[in-house]
RNA sequence: GGGUUUGUGGCGGAAUGGCAGACGCGCUGGUCUUAGGAACCAGUGAGCAAUCGUGGAGGUUCGAGUCCUCUCAAACCCACCA
């Protein structure tokens, strides 16, 4: 019975975060169905690798420890044990020999290795910049972790703060990150979210010649509106005005920089101040236009300077109105009645007069500017001023600068890890003081820790080598075949992981450049009232009680059957009981089996069920897979004698879905091959098809499956058709044209509509 | 404002352009039970009917829940991005 193990199949779920409580319904809905898929693949003969670990570093664990006056290390160990027990209870088929825990030195040594590899390749660098600071978390957070101006974790308003920070150069991979999306089997919405986040836009740089001051280069996607540029606006952070002597300018800059991200966003009214000495010349019209400093211009995008074209840009329009600047139209828009192209035609623009905007852009870019592509993506800030994370493996030496430390740099077990202005590790003198590896002089360690997303950006490479202490992984490591996890990671974890893999690929450490070939996001289980489950609402439902009451198979099967996996939906006790009922029926039909030969009907449904279940389990369409099995059971129960061989196939089909029950009924089932449909029985000898005349159903007839179209036409008994459409096994449609009094839909409509109107 | 996705019975949800509502919940009736439950059997989109029905309006097609255009609604992502 043992089949040949062949192709390796790497099935992975996002590893859980062992914070405060136990695994919740969301975890179960992620893990149980994904486990069904992995078990199915195993029975199909794949050498399935299905590991599980713990994403143990991070803020929630640390904050929880602070609140409860415990230590995150101790809590994590306790929680992990609880998680592990729950995962076993769930009946998960995991390769526990290859587990990993991101807060253990055996793991984070290699996270530090990754950091140093990026550092040595110039992809990790330090820079002083305006960073996102969360006062409540007392740490810097990455762009991706700022959600509409607030901290993703605690919803505190984010402020900007100048700070020297470590960054990963994810922007260098913007184009690759974009391009790779076309090659992977991921949900469209996730790809779209990433494209959105990367935010590529193609445009041009145009330089305005300075008359009294320096030249100013702006970025624009609409160079065709250049003739309508009546002012220039610079971001408050722009280097050209950094040392501007004008008091009003200095005051304005200082005020803008104080504002938080959120305040800037909320303050929709444009403000700005005109500079005294800068006047620049429009390269197209030759005229001189004023320069403003305005905080609606972002330093981080384009060149930090924009040309103000009030007639064709909403923001510029608002600004121009407020400061009484000229509004000059240079493009015909939809409102202009005589507009003939979709794209607009250039007017009043000298030698470009009359060109469509797209053409004009191309021509003007080569004449007056330089084409340039910009991205919204920012480099990933990875320093955290907190305790519970992997220490940044860098030693700072006054003479030699930032020097790689010997790894692992062990995170000390601090009794007091409360953030008090400085990062907690700074208080540990033993940790802080170090010797420079280069000059052997006095130096100090970097006291910040790495963003947890660094830990999770590469863990899937580590699993197969979890027990190796000489290497993080080897070049022969394989990408994940199917990755299952929440859609909330669309732009953080999933983007970071892709970046890290691309970087490692470029450095020659691995042989692929996309980590997850296929991505599935499970939906969300809602409370029975259709609301999101929340402790504050008191509507949470916990899986543990149900498992205790009904057994894990019932809960698992309900998760498979009760929802479309990708959509999720509200929890229902009633529907859960129905799956318990179904398992009882399966047991009963199994007990009633006898050594009879299956009837042709049973052979047929057996074959079609096997085929359908195979397809459904492969495509994560669990609900229909269960439905097919239910039909199969119904058919078997209707038999006087239940043929054993068919029932055994049923148990094999169900084994990935109800592993405990299946193993009990058929010991060793999980090592047996998944049933293969007998082609012979897939089609019946006879089939019922629909007869249509002029696309209306007039009859249903039974025909031999192998009948030719001529034979079917004869059997249908319709004559005089001008055209016949025959879909084998489905329908035959006789078009008797022109239409007799009983008319088709279109005629009816054209007659009926005018009189109704 | 830009992008993506989703709109199907009382409910969860099925339908490679080919019989809409598979499968299940719930409900109704029945069998069996002292009774309740369980189990089993039958029915269950709407309408007395002809027929009508997949958010709405058009279109393509012999044929549209499915493809195209517009529109409405919801969810998510991005958003003074030049």
mmCIF file of C-alpha atoms (C1' of nucleotides) in Angstrom, chain A residues 189 192-193 196-197 219-221 264 267-268 270 296-298 301 306 376 561-562 564 568 578 581 585 588 623-624 627-628 630-631 634 690 692 695 700 725 727 730-731 733 735 745, chain B residues 1-7 11-16 18-20 22-26 38-41 51-53 57-59 61-65 75-82:
data_model
loop_
_atom_site.group_PDB
_atom_site.id
_atom_site.type_symbol
_atom_site.label_atom_id
_atom_site.label_comp_id
_atom_site.label_asym_id
_atom_site.label_seq_id
_atom_site.Cartn_x
_atom_site.Cartn_y
_atom_site.Cartn_z
ATOM 1 C CA UNK A 189 -6.292 42.095 -3.752
ATOM 2 C CA UNK A 192 -2.913 45.155 -5.652
ATOM 3 C CA UNK A 193 -2.299 46.293 -2.061
ATOM 4 C CA UNK A 196 -0.419 50.371 -4.250
ATOM 5 C CA UNK A 197 2.055 50.521 -1.431
ATOM 6 C CA UNK A 219 8.983 66.087 -10.223
ATOM 7 C CA UNK A 220 5.764 65.949 -12.201
ATOM 8 C CA UNK A 221 3.646 63.330 -13.896
ATOM 9 C CA UNK A 264 -0.693 67.381 8.859
ATOM 10 C CA UNK A 267 -5.263 69.937 8.459
ATOM 11 C CA UNK A 268 -6.610 69.918 4.943
ATOM 12 C CA UNK A 270 -3.129 74.474 2.605
ATOM 13 C CA UNK A 296 1.365 70.074 1.547
ATOM 14 C CA UNK A 297 4.530 69.217 -0.332
ATOM 15 C CA UNK A 298 6.197 66.059 0.928
ATOM 16 C CA UNK A 301 8.285 61.987 -2.564
ATOM 17 C CA UNK A 306 6.461 70.762 -7.069
ATOM 18 C CA UNK A 376 5.938 55.832 -2.777
ATOM 19 C CA UNK A 561 -17.996 23.058 5.630
ATOM 20 C CA UNK A 562 -19.665 26.091 7.156
ATOM 21 C CA UNK A 564 -16.200 29.671 2.041
ATOM 22 C CA UNK A 568 -15.197 33.363 6.526
ATOM 23 C CA UNK A 578 -24.936 19.423 11.764
ATOM 24 C CA UNK A 581 -24.481 14.635 12.857
ATOM 25 C CA UNK A 585 -23.723 9.126 9.787
ATOM 26 C CA UNK A 588 -22.983 4.378 10.988
ATOM 27 C CA UNK A 623 -17.021 23.411 1.754
ATOM 28 C CA UNK A 624 -17.791 21.777 -1.583
ATOM 29 C CA UNK A 627 -20.752 18.567 0.342
ATOM 30 C CA UNK A 628 -19.608 15.966 -2.191
ATOM 31 C CA UNK A 630 -22.277 14.160 2.108
ATOM 32 C CA UNK A 631 -23.858 13.246 -1.204
ATOM 33 C CA UNK A 634 -26.492 9.826 1.315
ATOM 34 C CA UNK A 690 -32.174 19.426 -21.958
ATOM 35 C CA UNK A 692 -34.383 23.708 -26.166
ATOM 36 C CA UNK A 695 -33.237 28.700 -26.301
ATOM 37 C CA UNK A 700 -35.735 16.644 -21.184
ATOM 38 C CA UNK A 725 -26.353 23.871 -30.986
ATOM 39 C CA UNK A 727 -23.405 20.662 -25.960
ATOM 40 C CA UNK A 730 -25.818 18.997 -21.380
ATOM 41 C CA UNK A 731 -28.271 20.303 -23.924
ATOM 42 C CA UNK A 733 -30.788 23.824 -28.757
ATOM 43 C CA UNK A 735 -32.981 27.440 -33.526
ATOM 44 C CA UNK A 745 -36.386 37.759 -24.956
ATOM 45 C "C1'" G B 1 -10.107 61.229 -4.766
ATOM 46 C "C1'" G B 2 -7.294 56.433 -6.674
ATOM 47 C "C1'" G B 3 -7.105 51.019 -6.535
ATOM 48 C "C1'" U B 4 -8.900 45.984 -5.452
ATOM 49 C "C1'" U B 5 -12.735 42.738 -4.130
ATOM 50 C "C1'" U B 6 -17.766 41.345 -3.178
ATOM 51 C "C1'" G B 7 -23.383 41.758 -3.995
ATOM 52 C "C1'" C B 11 -29.563 31.655 7.018
ATOM 53 C "C1'" G B 12 -24.307 29.458 5.681
ATOM 54 C "C1'" G B 13 -23.381 28.938 0.832
ATOM 55 C "C1'" A B 14 -23.185 25.875 -4.693
ATOM 56 C "C1'" A B 15 -22.995 26.679 -10.030
ATOM 57 C "C1'" U B 16 -15.360 25.237 -16.799
ATOM 58 C "C1'" G B 18 -25.499 25.704 -20.979
ATOM 59 C "C1'" C B 19 -31.597 22.817 -16.173
ATOM 60 C "C1'" A B 20 -29.843 28.987 -10.786
ATOM 61 C "C1'" A B 22 -25.731 21.683 -5.083
ATOM 62 C "C1'" C B 23 -24.719 20.461 0.120
ATOM 63 C "C1'" G B 24 -26.280 21.896 4.849
ATOM 64 C "C1'" C B 25 -28.949 24.907 8.672
ATOM 65 C "C1'" G B 26 -33.813 26.420 9.744
ATOM 66 C "C1'" A B 38 -32.311 11.438 18.531
ATOM 67 C "C1'" A B 39 -33.010 8.705 14.040
ATOM 68 C "C1'" C B 40 -35.644 7.983 9.543
ATOM 69 C "C1'" C B 41 -39.223 9.522 5.331
ATOM 70 C "C1'" U B 51 -44.742 32.704 -15.395
ATOM 71 C "C1'" C B 52 -40.988 35.570 -12.506
ATOM 72 C "C1'" G B 53 -36.495 35.332 -10.227
ATOM 73 C "C1'" A B 57 -29.736 49.840 -16.219
ATOM 74 C "C1'" G B 58 -27.852 48.682 -20.908
ATOM 75 C "C1'" G B 59 -24.850 45.454 -24.274
ATOM 76 C "C1'" U B 61 -24.425 35.781 -27.399
ATOM 77 C "C1'" C B 62 -28.613 30.710 -29.901
ATOM 78 C "C1'" G B 63 -28.000 31.060 -24.512
ATOM 79 C "C1'" A B 64 -25.459 35.529 -19.103
ATOM 80 C "C1'" G B 65 -25.320 34.788 -11.813
ATOM 81 C "C1'" A B 75 -15.569 45.696 2.616
ATOM 82 C "C1'" C B 76 -10.358 46.289 2.370
ATOM 83 C "C1'" C B 77 -5.786 48.885 0.746
ATOM 84 C "C1'" C B 78 -3.625 53.696 -0.561
ATOM 85 C "C1'" A B 79 -4.288 58.874 -0.178
ATOM 86 C "C1'" C B 80 -2.420 66.943 0.048
ATOM 87 C "C1'" C B 81 1.982 61.289 -4.029
ATOM 88 C "C1'" A B 82 2.445 66.530 -7.673
#
